């Protein structure tokens, strides 16, 4: 059963190539980091801090949302579904116009960036086995 999480922190450093986002369990204490790129981190940070932020031109994450909508789909949530060799895997859960729920493979950073384009942000879920593995390796 996936666990609902929330974006807890975003750490952006110009000194390193990888940025860090932390997800925290909504109804619990578990939290873990995910390393992401500067573009995704900056976009997520801006969307979270500047309510209603709209870039002058659509970003990739806006394009994903608009494409799903133009095809009659509705993005419902994000699921971080697997962790293998220190790499997280995620899906965007999209409901088609005929009610079918499909999952589209995504990097977690892109999926979370899509989630925060909505107001309020879409739900973010993490598979229990991923959460157990991610939090068991933390100091």
Tab-separated table of C-alpha atoms in Angstrom:
chain	number	residue	atom	x	y	z
A	1	UNK	CA	0.000	0.000	0.000
A	2	UNK	CA	1.587	3.327	-1.014
A	3	UNK	CA	2.214	5.913	1.701
A	4	UNK	CA	1.227	9.531	1.110
A	5	UNK	CA	4.156	11.919	1.394
A	6	UNK	CA	4.694	15.641	1.218
A	7	UNK	CA	7.536	17.735	-0.058
A	8	UNK	CA	9.351	18.683	3.145
A	9	UNK	CA	12.480	20.519	2.006
A	10	UNK	CA	14.351	21.600	-1.088
A	11	UNK	CA	18.080	22.191	-0.839
A	12	UNK	CA	19.653	24.034	-3.744
A	13	UNK	CA	23.402	24.521	-3.842
A	14	UNK	CA	25.316	26.112	-6.674
A	15	UNK	CA	28.432	24.312	-5.458
A	16	UNK	CA	27.236	20.826	-6.421
A	17	UNK	CA	25.672	19.292	-9.491
A	18	UNK	CA	22.957	17.447	-7.552
A	19	UNK	CA	20.279	19.165	-5.554
A	20	UNK	CA	18.204	17.491	-2.834
A	21	UNK	CA	14.504	17.262	-2.116
A	22	UNK	CA	13.162	15.594	1.016
A	23	UNK	CA	9.871	13.775	1.171
A	24	UNK	CA	8.204	13.298	4.560
A	25	UNK	CA	5.424	10.913	5.467
A	26	UNK	CA	2.159	12.822	6.045
A	27	UNK	CA	0.880	10.591	8.847
A	28	UNK	CA	4.240	9.564	10.296
A	29	UNK	CA	7.839	10.471	10.962
A	30	UNK	CA	9.718	8.889	8.063
A	31	UNK	CA	11.610	11.178	5.690
A	32	UNK	CA	14.177	10.585	2.958
A	33	UNK	CA	16.174	12.556	0.369
A	34	UNK	CA	16.179	12.277	-3.416
A	35	UNK	CA	18.992	13.795	-5.476
A	36	UNK	CA	17.739	15.762	-8.479
A	37	UNK	CA	19.063	18.143	-11.120
A	38	UNK	CA	19.267	21.917	-10.813
A	39	UNK	CA	16.557	22.586	-13.430
A	40	UNK	CA	13.988	20.429	-11.643
A	41	UNK	CA	15.001	21.720	-8.197
A	42	UNK	CA	14.720	25.339	-9.298
A	43	UNK	CA	11.338	24.751	-10.926
A	44	UNK	CA	9.963	22.893	-7.898
A	45	UNK	CA	11.298	25.548	-5.517
A	46	UNK	CA	9.804	28.416	-7.516
A	47	UNK	CA	6.400	26.722	-7.785
A	48	UNK	CA	6.326	26.001	-4.053
A	49	UNK	CA	7.495	29.436	-2.884
A	50	UNK	CA	5.677	31.638	-5.399
A	51	UNK	CA	1.992	30.727	-5.225
A	52	UNK	CA	0.484	30.904	-8.693
A	53	UNK	CA	3.875	31.241	-10.414
A	54	UNK	CA	3.581	30.992	-14.189
A	55	UNK	CA	6.744	31.065	-16.282
A	56	UNK	CA	6.712	33.346	-19.329
A	57	UNK	CA	6.724	30.243	-21.560
A	58	UNK	CA	5.599	26.710	-20.667
A	59	UNK	CA	8.276	24.526	-19.102
A	60	UNK	CA	8.515	20.794	-19.785
A	61	UNK	CA	6.361	20.074	-16.729
A	62	UNK	CA	3.658	22.457	-17.968
A	63	UNK	CA	3.802	20.765	-21.370
A	64	UNK	CA	3.208	17.354	-19.776
A	65	UNK	CA	0.130	18.629	-17.925
A	66	UNK	CA	-1.269	20.416	-20.993
A	67	UNK	CA	-0.667	17.393	-23.222
A	68	UNK	CA	-2.497	15.062	-20.822
A	69	UNK	CA	-5.391	17.516	-20.610
A	70	UNK	CA	-5.537	18.054	-24.387
A	71	UNK	CA	-5.802	14.285	-24.839
A	72	UNK	CA	-8.683	14.127	-22.356
A	73	UNK	CA	-6.641	12.852	-19.419
A	74	UNK	CA	-6.389	14.085	-15.864
A	75	UNK	CA	-3.193	13.683	-13.868
A	76	UNK	CA	-4.222	12.397	-10.426
A	77	UNK	CA	-1.070	11.649	-8.488
A	78	UNK	CA	2.588	10.696	-8.421
A	79	UNK	CA	3.857	7.341	-7.182
A	80	UNK	CA	7.499	6.639	-6.405
A	81	UNK	CA	7.305	2.953	-7.055
A	82	UNK	CA	10.781	1.471	-6.956
A	83	UNK	CA	14.361	1.907	-5.797
A	84	UNK	CA	17.115	-0.014	-7.541
A	85	UNK	CA	20.863	0.623	-7.389
A	86	UNK	CA	20.250	3.938	-5.618
A	87	UNK	CA	17.941	5.107	-8.407
A	88	UNK	CA	14.294	5.951	-7.728
A	89	UNK	CA	11.544	5.210	-10.229
A	90	UNK	CA	8.199	6.971	-10.428
A	91	UNK	CA	4.944	7.068	-12.346
A	92	UNK	CA	2.464	9.765	-13.156
A	93	UNK	CA	-1.025	8.354	-12.631
A	94	UNK	CA	-3.318	9.647	-15.380
A	95	UNK	CA	-7.023	8.966	-15.754
A	96	UNK	CA	-8.175	8.811	-19.368
A	97	UNK	CA	-11.450	10.269	-20.552
A	98	UNK	CA	-13.018	6.783	-20.437
A	99	UNK	CA	-12.044	6.294	-16.775
A	100	UNK	CA	-9.002	4.063	-17.275
A	101	UNK	CA	-6.095	4.758	-14.914
A	102	UNK	CA	-2.728	4.513	-16.636
A	103	UNK	CA	0.755	4.937	-15.194
A	104	UNK	CA	3.431	6.750	-17.164
A	105	UNK	CA	7.083	6.085	-16.335
A	106	UNK	CA	8.847	9.179	-15.014
A	107	UNK	CA	11.861	10.317	-13.073
A	108	UNK	CA	10.768	11.261	-9.534
A	109	UNK	CA	12.060	14.808	-9.999
A	110	UNK	CA	9.934	15.326	-13.112
A	111	UNK	CA	6.895	13.712	-11.506
A	112	UNK	CA	7.192	15.941	-8.426
A	113	UNK	CA	7.713	18.992	-10.649
A	114	UNK	CA	4.460	18.062	-12.423
A	115	UNK	CA	2.709	17.597	-9.061
A	116	UNK	CA	3.628	21.109	-7.889
A	117	UNK	CA	2.320	22.738	-11.078
A	118	UNK	CA	-1.141	22.156	-9.598
A	119	UNK	CA	-2.662	24.206	-6.801
A	120	UNK	CA	-2.955	22.475	-4.434
A	121	UNK	CA	-0.162	20.106	-5.463
A	122	UNK	CA	-1.121	16.602	-6.539
A	123	UNK	CA	-0.721	13.809	-3.986
A	124	UNK	CA	2.709	12.162	-3.851
A	125	UNK	CA	2.825	8.506	-2.820
A	126	UNK	CA	5.759	6.206	-2.126
A	127	UNK	CA	5.523	2.425	-2.215
A	128	UNK	CA	5.995	0.985	1.281
A	129	UNK	CA	8.969	-1.166	0.235
A	130	UNK	CA	10.684	1.898	-1.258
A	131	UNK	CA	10.054	3.931	1.876
A	132	UNK	CA	11.397	1.110	4.074
A	133	UNK	CA	14.549	0.764	1.963
A	134	UNK	CA	15.122	4.525	1.629
A	135	UNK	CA	14.756	5.204	5.343
A	136	UNK	CA	16.678	2.126	6.538
A	137	UNK	CA	19.858	3.307	4.832
A	138	UNK	CA	19.812	6.739	6.490
A	139	UNK	CA	22.029	7.463	9.508
